[in-house]
Short mmCIF file of C-alpha atoms and ligand atoms in Angstrom, two decimals:
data_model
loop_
_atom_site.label_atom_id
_atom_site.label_comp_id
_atom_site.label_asym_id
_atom_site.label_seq_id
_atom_site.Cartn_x
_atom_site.Cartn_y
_atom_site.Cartn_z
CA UNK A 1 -5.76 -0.82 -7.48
CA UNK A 2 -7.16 -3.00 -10.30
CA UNK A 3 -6.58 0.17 -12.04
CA UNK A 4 -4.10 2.45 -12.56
CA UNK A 5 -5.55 5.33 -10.59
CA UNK A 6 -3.83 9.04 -10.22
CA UNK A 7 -4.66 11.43 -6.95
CA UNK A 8 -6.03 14.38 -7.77
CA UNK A 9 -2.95 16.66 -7.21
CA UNK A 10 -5.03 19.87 -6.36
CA UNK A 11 -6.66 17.93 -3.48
CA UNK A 12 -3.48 16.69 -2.16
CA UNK A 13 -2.36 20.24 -0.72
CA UNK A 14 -5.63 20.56 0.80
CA UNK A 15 -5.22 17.27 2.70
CA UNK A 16 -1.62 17.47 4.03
CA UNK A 17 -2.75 21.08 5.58
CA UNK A 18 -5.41 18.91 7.36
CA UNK A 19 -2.42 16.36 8.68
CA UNK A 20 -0.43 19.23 9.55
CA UNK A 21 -3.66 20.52 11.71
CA UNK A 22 -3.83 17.01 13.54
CA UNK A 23 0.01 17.00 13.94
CA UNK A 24 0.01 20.76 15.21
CA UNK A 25 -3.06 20.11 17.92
CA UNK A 26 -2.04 16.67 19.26
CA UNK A 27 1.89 17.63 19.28
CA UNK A 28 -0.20 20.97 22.05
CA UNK A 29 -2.44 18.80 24.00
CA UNK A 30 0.19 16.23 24.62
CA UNK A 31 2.57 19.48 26.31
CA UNK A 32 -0.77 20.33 27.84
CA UNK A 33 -2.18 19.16 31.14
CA UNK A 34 -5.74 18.67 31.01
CA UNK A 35 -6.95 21.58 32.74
CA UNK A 36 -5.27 23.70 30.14
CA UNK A 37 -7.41 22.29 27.82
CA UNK A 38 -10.86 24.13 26.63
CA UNK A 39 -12.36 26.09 23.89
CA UNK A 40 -10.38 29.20 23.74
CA UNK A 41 -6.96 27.67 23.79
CA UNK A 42 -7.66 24.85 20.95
CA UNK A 43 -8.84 28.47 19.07
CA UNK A 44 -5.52 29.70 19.76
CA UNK A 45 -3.84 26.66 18.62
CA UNK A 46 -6.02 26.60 15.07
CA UNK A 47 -5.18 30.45 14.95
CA UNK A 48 -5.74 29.61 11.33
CA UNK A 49 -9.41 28.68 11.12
CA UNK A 50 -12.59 30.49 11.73
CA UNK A 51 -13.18 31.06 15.53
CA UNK A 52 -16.34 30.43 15.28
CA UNK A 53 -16.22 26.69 13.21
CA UNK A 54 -13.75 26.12 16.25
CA UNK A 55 -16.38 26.52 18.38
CA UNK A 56 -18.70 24.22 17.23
CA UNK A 57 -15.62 21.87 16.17
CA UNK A 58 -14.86 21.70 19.77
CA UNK A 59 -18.44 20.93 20.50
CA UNK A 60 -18.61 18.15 18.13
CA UNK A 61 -19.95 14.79 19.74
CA UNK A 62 -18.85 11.43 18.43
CA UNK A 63 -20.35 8.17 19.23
CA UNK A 64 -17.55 5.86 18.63
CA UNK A 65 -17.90 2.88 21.11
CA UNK A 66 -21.53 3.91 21.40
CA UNK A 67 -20.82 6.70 23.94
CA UNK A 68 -21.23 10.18 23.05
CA UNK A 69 -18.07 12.07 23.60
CA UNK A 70 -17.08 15.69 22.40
CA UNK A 71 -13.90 16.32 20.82
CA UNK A 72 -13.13 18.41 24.06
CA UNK A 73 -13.40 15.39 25.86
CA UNK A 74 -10.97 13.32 24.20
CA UNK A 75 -8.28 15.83 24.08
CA UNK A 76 -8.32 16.09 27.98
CA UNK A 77 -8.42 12.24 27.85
CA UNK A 78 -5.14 12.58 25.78
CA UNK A 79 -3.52 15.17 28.10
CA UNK A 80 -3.92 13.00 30.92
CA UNK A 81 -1.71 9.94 29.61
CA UNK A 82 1.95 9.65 30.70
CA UNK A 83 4.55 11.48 28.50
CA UNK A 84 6.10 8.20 27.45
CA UNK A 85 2.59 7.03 25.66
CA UNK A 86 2.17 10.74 24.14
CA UNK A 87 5.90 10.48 22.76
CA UNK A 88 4.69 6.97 21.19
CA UNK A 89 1.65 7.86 19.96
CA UNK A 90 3.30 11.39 17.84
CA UNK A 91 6.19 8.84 17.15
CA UNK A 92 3.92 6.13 15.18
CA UNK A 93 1.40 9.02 13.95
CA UNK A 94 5.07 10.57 12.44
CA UNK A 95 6.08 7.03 10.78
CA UNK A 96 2.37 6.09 8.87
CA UNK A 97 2.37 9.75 7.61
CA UNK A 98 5.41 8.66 5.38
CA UNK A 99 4.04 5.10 4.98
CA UNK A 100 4.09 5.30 1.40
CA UNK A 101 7.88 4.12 1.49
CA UNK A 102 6.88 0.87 2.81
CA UNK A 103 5.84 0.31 -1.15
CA UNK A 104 9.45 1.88 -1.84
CA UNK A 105 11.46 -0.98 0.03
CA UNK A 106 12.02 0.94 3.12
CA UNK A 107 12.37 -1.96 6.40
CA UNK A 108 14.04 0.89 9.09
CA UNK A 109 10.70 1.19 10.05
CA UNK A 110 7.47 -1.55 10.76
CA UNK A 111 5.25 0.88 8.72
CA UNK A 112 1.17 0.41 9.83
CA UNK A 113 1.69 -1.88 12.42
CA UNK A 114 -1.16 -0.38 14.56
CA UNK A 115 -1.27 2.51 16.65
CA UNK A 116 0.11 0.95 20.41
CA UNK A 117 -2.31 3.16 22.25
CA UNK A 118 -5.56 1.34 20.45
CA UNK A 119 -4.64 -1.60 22.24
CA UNK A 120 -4.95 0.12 25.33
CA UNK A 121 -7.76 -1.82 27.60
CA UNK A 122 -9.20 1.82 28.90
CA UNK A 123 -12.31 1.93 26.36
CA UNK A 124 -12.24 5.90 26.71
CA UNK A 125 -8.47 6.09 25.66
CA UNK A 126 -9.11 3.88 22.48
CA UNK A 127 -12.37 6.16 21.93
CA UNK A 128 -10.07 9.50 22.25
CA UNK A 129 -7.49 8.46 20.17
CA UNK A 130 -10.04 7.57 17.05
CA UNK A 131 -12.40 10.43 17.60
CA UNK A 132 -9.45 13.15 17.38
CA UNK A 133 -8.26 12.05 14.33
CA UNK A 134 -11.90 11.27 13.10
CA UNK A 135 -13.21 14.09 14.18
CA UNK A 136 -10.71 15.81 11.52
CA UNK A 137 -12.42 13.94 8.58
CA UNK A 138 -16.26 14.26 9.48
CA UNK A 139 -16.52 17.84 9.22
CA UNK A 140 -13.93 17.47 5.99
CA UNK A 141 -16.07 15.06 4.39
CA UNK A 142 -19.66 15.94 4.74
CA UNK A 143 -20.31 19.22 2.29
CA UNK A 144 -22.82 21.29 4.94
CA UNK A 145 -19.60 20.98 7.20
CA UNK A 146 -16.68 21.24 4.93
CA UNK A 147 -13.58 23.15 5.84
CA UNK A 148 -13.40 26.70 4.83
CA UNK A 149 -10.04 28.19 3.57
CA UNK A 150 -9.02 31.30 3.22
CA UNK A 151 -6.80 31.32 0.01
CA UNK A 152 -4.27 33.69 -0.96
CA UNK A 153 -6.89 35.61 -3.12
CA UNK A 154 -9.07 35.61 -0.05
CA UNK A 155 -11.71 33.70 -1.25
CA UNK A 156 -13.43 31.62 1.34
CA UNK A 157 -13.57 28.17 -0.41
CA UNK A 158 -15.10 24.99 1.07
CA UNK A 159 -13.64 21.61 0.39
CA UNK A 160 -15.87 18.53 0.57
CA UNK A 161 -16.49 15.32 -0.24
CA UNK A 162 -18.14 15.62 -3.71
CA UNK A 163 -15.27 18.48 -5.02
CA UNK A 164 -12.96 15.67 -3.73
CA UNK A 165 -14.63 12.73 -5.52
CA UNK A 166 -14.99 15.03 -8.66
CA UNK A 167 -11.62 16.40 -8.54
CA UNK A 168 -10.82 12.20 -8.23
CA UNK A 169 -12.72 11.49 -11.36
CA UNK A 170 -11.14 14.79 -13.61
CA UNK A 171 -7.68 13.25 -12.53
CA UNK A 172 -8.39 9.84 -13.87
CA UNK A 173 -9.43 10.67 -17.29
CA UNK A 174 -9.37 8.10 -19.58
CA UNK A 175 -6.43 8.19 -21.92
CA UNK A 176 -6.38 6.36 -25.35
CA UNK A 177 -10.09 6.24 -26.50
CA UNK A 178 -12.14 8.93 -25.40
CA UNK A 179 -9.26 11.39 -24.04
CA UNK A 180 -12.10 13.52 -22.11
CA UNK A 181 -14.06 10.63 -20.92
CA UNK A 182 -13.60 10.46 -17.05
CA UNK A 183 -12.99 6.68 -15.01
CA UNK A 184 -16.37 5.56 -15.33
CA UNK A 185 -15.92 2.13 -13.33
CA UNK A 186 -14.88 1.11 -9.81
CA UNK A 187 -10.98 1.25 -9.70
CA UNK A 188 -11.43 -1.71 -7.39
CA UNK A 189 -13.74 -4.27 -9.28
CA UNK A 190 -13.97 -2.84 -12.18
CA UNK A 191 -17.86 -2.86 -11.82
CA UNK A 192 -20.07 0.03 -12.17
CA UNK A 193 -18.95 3.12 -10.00
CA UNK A 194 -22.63 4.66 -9.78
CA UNK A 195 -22.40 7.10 -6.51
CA UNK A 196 -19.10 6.14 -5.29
CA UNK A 197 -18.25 6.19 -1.47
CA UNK A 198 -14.82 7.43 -0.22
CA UNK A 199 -13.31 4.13 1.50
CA UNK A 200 -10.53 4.22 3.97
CA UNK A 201 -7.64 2.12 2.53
CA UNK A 202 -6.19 1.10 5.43
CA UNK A 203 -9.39 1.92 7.67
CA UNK A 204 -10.05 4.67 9.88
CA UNK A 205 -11.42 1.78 13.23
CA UNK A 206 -7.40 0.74 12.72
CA UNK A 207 -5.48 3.42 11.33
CA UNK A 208 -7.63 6.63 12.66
CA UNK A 209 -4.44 8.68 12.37
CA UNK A 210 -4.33 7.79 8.59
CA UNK A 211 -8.17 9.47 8.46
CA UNK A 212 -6.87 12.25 6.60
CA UNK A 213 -4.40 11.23 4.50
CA UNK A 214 -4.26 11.40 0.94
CA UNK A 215 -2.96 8.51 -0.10
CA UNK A 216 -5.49 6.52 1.70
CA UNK A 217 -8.74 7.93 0.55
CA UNK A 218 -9.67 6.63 -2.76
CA UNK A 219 -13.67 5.84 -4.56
CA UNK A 220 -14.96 2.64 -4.95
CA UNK A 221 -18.09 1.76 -5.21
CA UNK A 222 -20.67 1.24 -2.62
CA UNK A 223 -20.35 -2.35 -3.05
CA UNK A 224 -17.09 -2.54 -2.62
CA UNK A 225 -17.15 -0.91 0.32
CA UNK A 226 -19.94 -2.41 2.24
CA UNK A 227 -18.88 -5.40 4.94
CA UNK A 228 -19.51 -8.34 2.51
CA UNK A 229 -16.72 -7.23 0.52
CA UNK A 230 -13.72 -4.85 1.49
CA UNK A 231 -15.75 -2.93 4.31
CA UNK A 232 -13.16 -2.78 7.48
CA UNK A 233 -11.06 -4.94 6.25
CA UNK A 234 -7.18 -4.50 6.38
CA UNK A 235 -5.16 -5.06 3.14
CA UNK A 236 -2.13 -5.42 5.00
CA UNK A 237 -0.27 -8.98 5.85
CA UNK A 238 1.29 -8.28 9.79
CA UNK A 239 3.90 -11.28 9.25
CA UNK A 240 6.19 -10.42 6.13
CA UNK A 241 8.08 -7.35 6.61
CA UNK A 242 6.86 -4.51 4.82
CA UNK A 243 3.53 -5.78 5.64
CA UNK A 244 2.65 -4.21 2.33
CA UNK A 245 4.53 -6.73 0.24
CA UNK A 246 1.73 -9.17 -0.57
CA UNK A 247 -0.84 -5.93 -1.46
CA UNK A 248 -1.72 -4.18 -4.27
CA UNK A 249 -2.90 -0.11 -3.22
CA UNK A 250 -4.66 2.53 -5.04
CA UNK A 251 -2.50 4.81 -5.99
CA UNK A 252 0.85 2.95 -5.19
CA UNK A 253 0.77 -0.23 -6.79
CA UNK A 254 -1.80 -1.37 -9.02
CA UNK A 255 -2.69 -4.58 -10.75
CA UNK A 256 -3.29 -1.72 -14.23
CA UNK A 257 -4.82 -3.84 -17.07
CA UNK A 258 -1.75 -6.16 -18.16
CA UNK A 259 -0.29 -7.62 -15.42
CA UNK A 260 -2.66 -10.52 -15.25
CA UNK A 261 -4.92 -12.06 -17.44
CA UNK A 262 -7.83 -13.95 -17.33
CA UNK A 263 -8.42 -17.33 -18.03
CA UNK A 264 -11.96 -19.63 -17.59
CA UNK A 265 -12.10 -22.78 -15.59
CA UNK A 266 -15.28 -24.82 -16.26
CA UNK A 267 -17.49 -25.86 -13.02
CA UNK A 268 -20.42 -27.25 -12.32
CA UNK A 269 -21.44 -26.75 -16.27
CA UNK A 270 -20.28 -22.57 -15.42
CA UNK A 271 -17.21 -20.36 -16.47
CA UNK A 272 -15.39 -19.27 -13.47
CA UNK A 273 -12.82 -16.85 -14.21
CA UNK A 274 -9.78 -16.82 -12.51
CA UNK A 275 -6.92 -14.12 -12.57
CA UNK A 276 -3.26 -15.33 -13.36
CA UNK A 277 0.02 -14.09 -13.40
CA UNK A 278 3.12 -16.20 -13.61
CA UNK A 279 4.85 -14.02 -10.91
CA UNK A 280 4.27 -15.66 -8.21
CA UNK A 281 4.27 -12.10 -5.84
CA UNK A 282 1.80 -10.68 -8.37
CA UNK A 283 -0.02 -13.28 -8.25
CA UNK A 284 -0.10 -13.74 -4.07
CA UNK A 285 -1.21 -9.75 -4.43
CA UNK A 286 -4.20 -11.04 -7.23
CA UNK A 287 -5.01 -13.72 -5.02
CA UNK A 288 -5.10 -11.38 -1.64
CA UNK A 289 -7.19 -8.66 -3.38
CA UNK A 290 -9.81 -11.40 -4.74
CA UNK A 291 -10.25 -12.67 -0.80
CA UNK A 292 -10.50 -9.24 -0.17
CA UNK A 293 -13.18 -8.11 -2.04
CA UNK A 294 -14.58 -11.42 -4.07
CA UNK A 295 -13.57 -10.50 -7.23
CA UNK A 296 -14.12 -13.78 -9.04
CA UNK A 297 -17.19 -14.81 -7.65
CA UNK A 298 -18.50 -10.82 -8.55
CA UNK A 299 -17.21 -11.27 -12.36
CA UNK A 300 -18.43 -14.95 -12.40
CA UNK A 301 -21.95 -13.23 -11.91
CA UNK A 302 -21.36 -10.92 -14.65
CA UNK A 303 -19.75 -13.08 -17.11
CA UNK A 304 -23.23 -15.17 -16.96
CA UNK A 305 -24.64 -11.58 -18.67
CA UNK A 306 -22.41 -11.36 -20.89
CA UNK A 307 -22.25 -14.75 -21.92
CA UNK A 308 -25.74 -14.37 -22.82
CA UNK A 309 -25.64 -10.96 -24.44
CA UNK A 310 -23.12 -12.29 -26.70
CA UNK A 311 -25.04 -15.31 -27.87
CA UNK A 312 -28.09 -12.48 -28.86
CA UNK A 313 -25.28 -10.65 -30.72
CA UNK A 314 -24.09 -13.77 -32.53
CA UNK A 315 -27.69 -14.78 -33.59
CA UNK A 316 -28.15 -11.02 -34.84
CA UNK A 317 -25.38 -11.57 -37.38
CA UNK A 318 -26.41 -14.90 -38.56
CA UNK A 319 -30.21 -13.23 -39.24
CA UNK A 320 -28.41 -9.94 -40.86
CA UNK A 321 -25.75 -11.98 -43.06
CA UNK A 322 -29.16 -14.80 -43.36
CA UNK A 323 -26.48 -17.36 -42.73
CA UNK A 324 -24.76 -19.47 -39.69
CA UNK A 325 -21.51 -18.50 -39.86
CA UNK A 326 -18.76 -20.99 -40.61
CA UNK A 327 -16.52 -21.35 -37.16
CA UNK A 328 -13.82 -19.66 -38.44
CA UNK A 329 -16.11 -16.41 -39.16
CA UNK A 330 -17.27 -16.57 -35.88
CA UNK A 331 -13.86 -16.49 -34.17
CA UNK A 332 -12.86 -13.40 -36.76
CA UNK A 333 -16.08 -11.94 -35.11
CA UNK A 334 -15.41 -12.81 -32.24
CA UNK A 335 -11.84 -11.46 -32.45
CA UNK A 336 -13.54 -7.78 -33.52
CA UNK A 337 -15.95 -7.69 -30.03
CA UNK A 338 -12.50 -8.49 -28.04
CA UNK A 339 -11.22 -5.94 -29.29
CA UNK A 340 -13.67 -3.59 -29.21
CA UNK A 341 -14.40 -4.62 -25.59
CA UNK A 342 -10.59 -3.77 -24.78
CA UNK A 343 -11.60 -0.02 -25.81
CA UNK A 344 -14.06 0.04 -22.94
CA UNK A 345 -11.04 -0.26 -20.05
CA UNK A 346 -12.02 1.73 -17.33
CA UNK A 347 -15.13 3.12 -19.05
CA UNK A 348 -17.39 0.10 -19.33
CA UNK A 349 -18.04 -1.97 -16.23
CA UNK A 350 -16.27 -5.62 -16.74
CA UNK A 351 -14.90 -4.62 -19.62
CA UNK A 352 -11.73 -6.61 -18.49
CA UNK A 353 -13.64 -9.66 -17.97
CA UNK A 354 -15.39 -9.45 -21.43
CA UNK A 355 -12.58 -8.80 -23.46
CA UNK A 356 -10.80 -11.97 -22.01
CA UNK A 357 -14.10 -14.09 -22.43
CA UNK A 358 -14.66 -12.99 -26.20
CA UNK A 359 -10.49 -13.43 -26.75
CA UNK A 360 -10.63 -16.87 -25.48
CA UNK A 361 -13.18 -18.07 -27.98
CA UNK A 362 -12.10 -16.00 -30.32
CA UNK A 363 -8.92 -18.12 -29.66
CA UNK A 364 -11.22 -21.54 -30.40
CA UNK A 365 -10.66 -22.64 -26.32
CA UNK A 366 -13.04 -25.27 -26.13
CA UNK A 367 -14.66 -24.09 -23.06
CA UNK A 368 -15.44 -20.55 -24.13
CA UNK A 369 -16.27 -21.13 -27.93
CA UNK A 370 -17.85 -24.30 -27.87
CA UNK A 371 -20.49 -22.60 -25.54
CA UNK A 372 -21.03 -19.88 -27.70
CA UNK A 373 -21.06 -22.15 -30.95
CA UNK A 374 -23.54 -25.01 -29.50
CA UNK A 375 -25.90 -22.24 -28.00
CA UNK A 376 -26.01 -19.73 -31.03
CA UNK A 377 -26.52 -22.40 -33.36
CA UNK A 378 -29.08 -24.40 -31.50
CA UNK A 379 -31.69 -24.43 -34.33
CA UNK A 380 -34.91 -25.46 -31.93
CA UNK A 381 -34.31 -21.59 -30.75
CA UNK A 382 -32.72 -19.73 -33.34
CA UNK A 383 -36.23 -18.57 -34.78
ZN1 ZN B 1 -16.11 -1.95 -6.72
#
């Protein structure tokens, strides 16, 4: 989303099988009454999975809403609803499966406007509803319980959520510098990736029926994710119509490197960065994503490292050249490490914010060189 990211195109079969599954079972148990429904007809419905992962698929207990229900459970819980509020529920499922042309300019439909049947006051329905579709992605997403599929060659393969987050990094190769190096930062924040965690776009507590889908599984890192930043968060804005409009997304629309820059503001005697764009939808969509996941406060804490990294750096080249440099040096210097720092896009964490603190002084701003200049050439620590 701050990135250009790519889906990894060999995982995207796997997961629209996985929709199709959901589709095919909930479009039977809402036909079904809910005495028809036990073990050996949801085997007959997934004719095409193992009997015996069925088995214990069917046995599967969630604990959504803190009570421990099997997935048998909530598809009798489903049967049992009047056919108007089945017909609903595979209507809306039907429309967020396509929600991607919300970012096309499609209005006939209100794309993710939340499932009707989550606002149902019957705890146990709302539980049903999110533990059938969730109960889809658990045993997807955790590799002792991944999915095995029989492919054409009839190899039993497993799919799981580290060949998904590696497939995710082989797709999103870095392009210019090192052509083989993989996306070595959060696509988010731009911060360090480390171990990422698969977040829910639009997330699974709202959009449960979305669980599975491929456009809305993307890794970020684990701070990202966690509930001080996105967590379960919706980016979506209910009021304008698409909801999507004011919203960047991972693989639909992203912010990519140059459609905003970065310029410092001075307070309280620090640089805060802020992100502009003179487009004033770009930059509601900037401004939404930094409330979403703090963005400038995050590279406001980073910036202070680098500030101070790049004073050490200056004071190395005054000792190696045994000189202060005059200012205009410095800003040719300066102009080099900007540069240098734009190579590291997507494979240095706040690379982005580097690049446009070394380009500012390099561009003689008061606020950013002055700080550098008074600092590196403070003679009662230069040693
Ligand atoms: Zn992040």
């Amino acid at each position: 989303m701050l990135h250009k990211i790519r889906i990894p195109e060999t995982c995207r079969p796997y997961f629209e099988w996985i929709v199709e599954l959901q589709r095919r079972l909930l479009t039977a148990i809402c036909q079904a009454t809910p005495d028809e429904i036990e073990t050996e007809w949801i085997i007959a419905q997934l004719s095409d999975l193992d009997a015996k992962w069925v088995r214990t698929f069917c046995g599967r207990k969630d604990n959504i809403s803190g009570v421990k229900r099997s997935m048998i459970d909530h598809m009798c819980t489903i049967a049992s609803l009047p056919v108007d509020v089945k017909t609903k529920l595979i209507e809306e499922f039907d429309r967020d499966r396509e929600f991607q042309k919300a970012f096309e300019g499609d209005t006939s439909h209100t794309y993710l406007s939340k499932l009707t049947i989550l606002e149902a006051e019957d705890s146990r329905i709302r539980q049903a509803v999110r533990g059938f579709f969730e109960s889809f992605y658990d045993p997807n997403f955790y590799p002792k319980q991944g999915y095995q599929i029989l492919q054409v060659s009839g190899r039993l393969v497993r799919f799981d959520r580290d060949i998904f987050v590696g497939k995710f990094k082989a797709a999103n190769q870095g392009e210019a510098v090192r052509p083989l190096a993989d996306l070595e930062v959060c696509p988010m924040c731009d911060g360090n990736l480390g171990k990422p965690e698969v977040d829910h776009f639009y997330p699974k507590a709202h959009y449960p029926h979305l669980s599975c889908h491929y456009l809305n599984l993307v890794p970020i890192c684990s701070n990202c994710n966690s509930r001080s930043y996105k967590g379960e968060k919706s980016p979506l804005t209910p009021k304008p119509d698409p909801p999507t409009v004011d919203w960047f997304h991972p693989y639909l629309r992203s912010a990519h490197d140059d459609t905003f820059e970065v310029q410092f503001e001075r307070h309280n005697g620090r640089h805060v960065p802020v992100l502009f764009n003179s487009h004033s939808q770009i930059q509601k969509r900037i401004d939404n994503l930094n409330k979403l996941i703090k963005l400038e406060e995050r590279w406001r804490q980073a910036l202070s490292g680098i500030v101070k990294a790049t004073i050490g750096d200056i004071r190395r080249v005054f000792r190696r050249r045994r000189k202060i440099l005059g200012k205009e040096e410095l800003c040719e210097q300066l102009q080099e490490w900007a540069d240098s720092a734009s190579e590291g896009f997507r494979l240095i964490p706040h690379a982005i914010v580097k690049r446009y603190y070394l380009q500012s002084a390099a561009d003689g701003q008061p606020h950013t060189f002055d700080e550098l200049w008074i600092s590196a050439t403070d003679t009662d620590t230069l040693g």
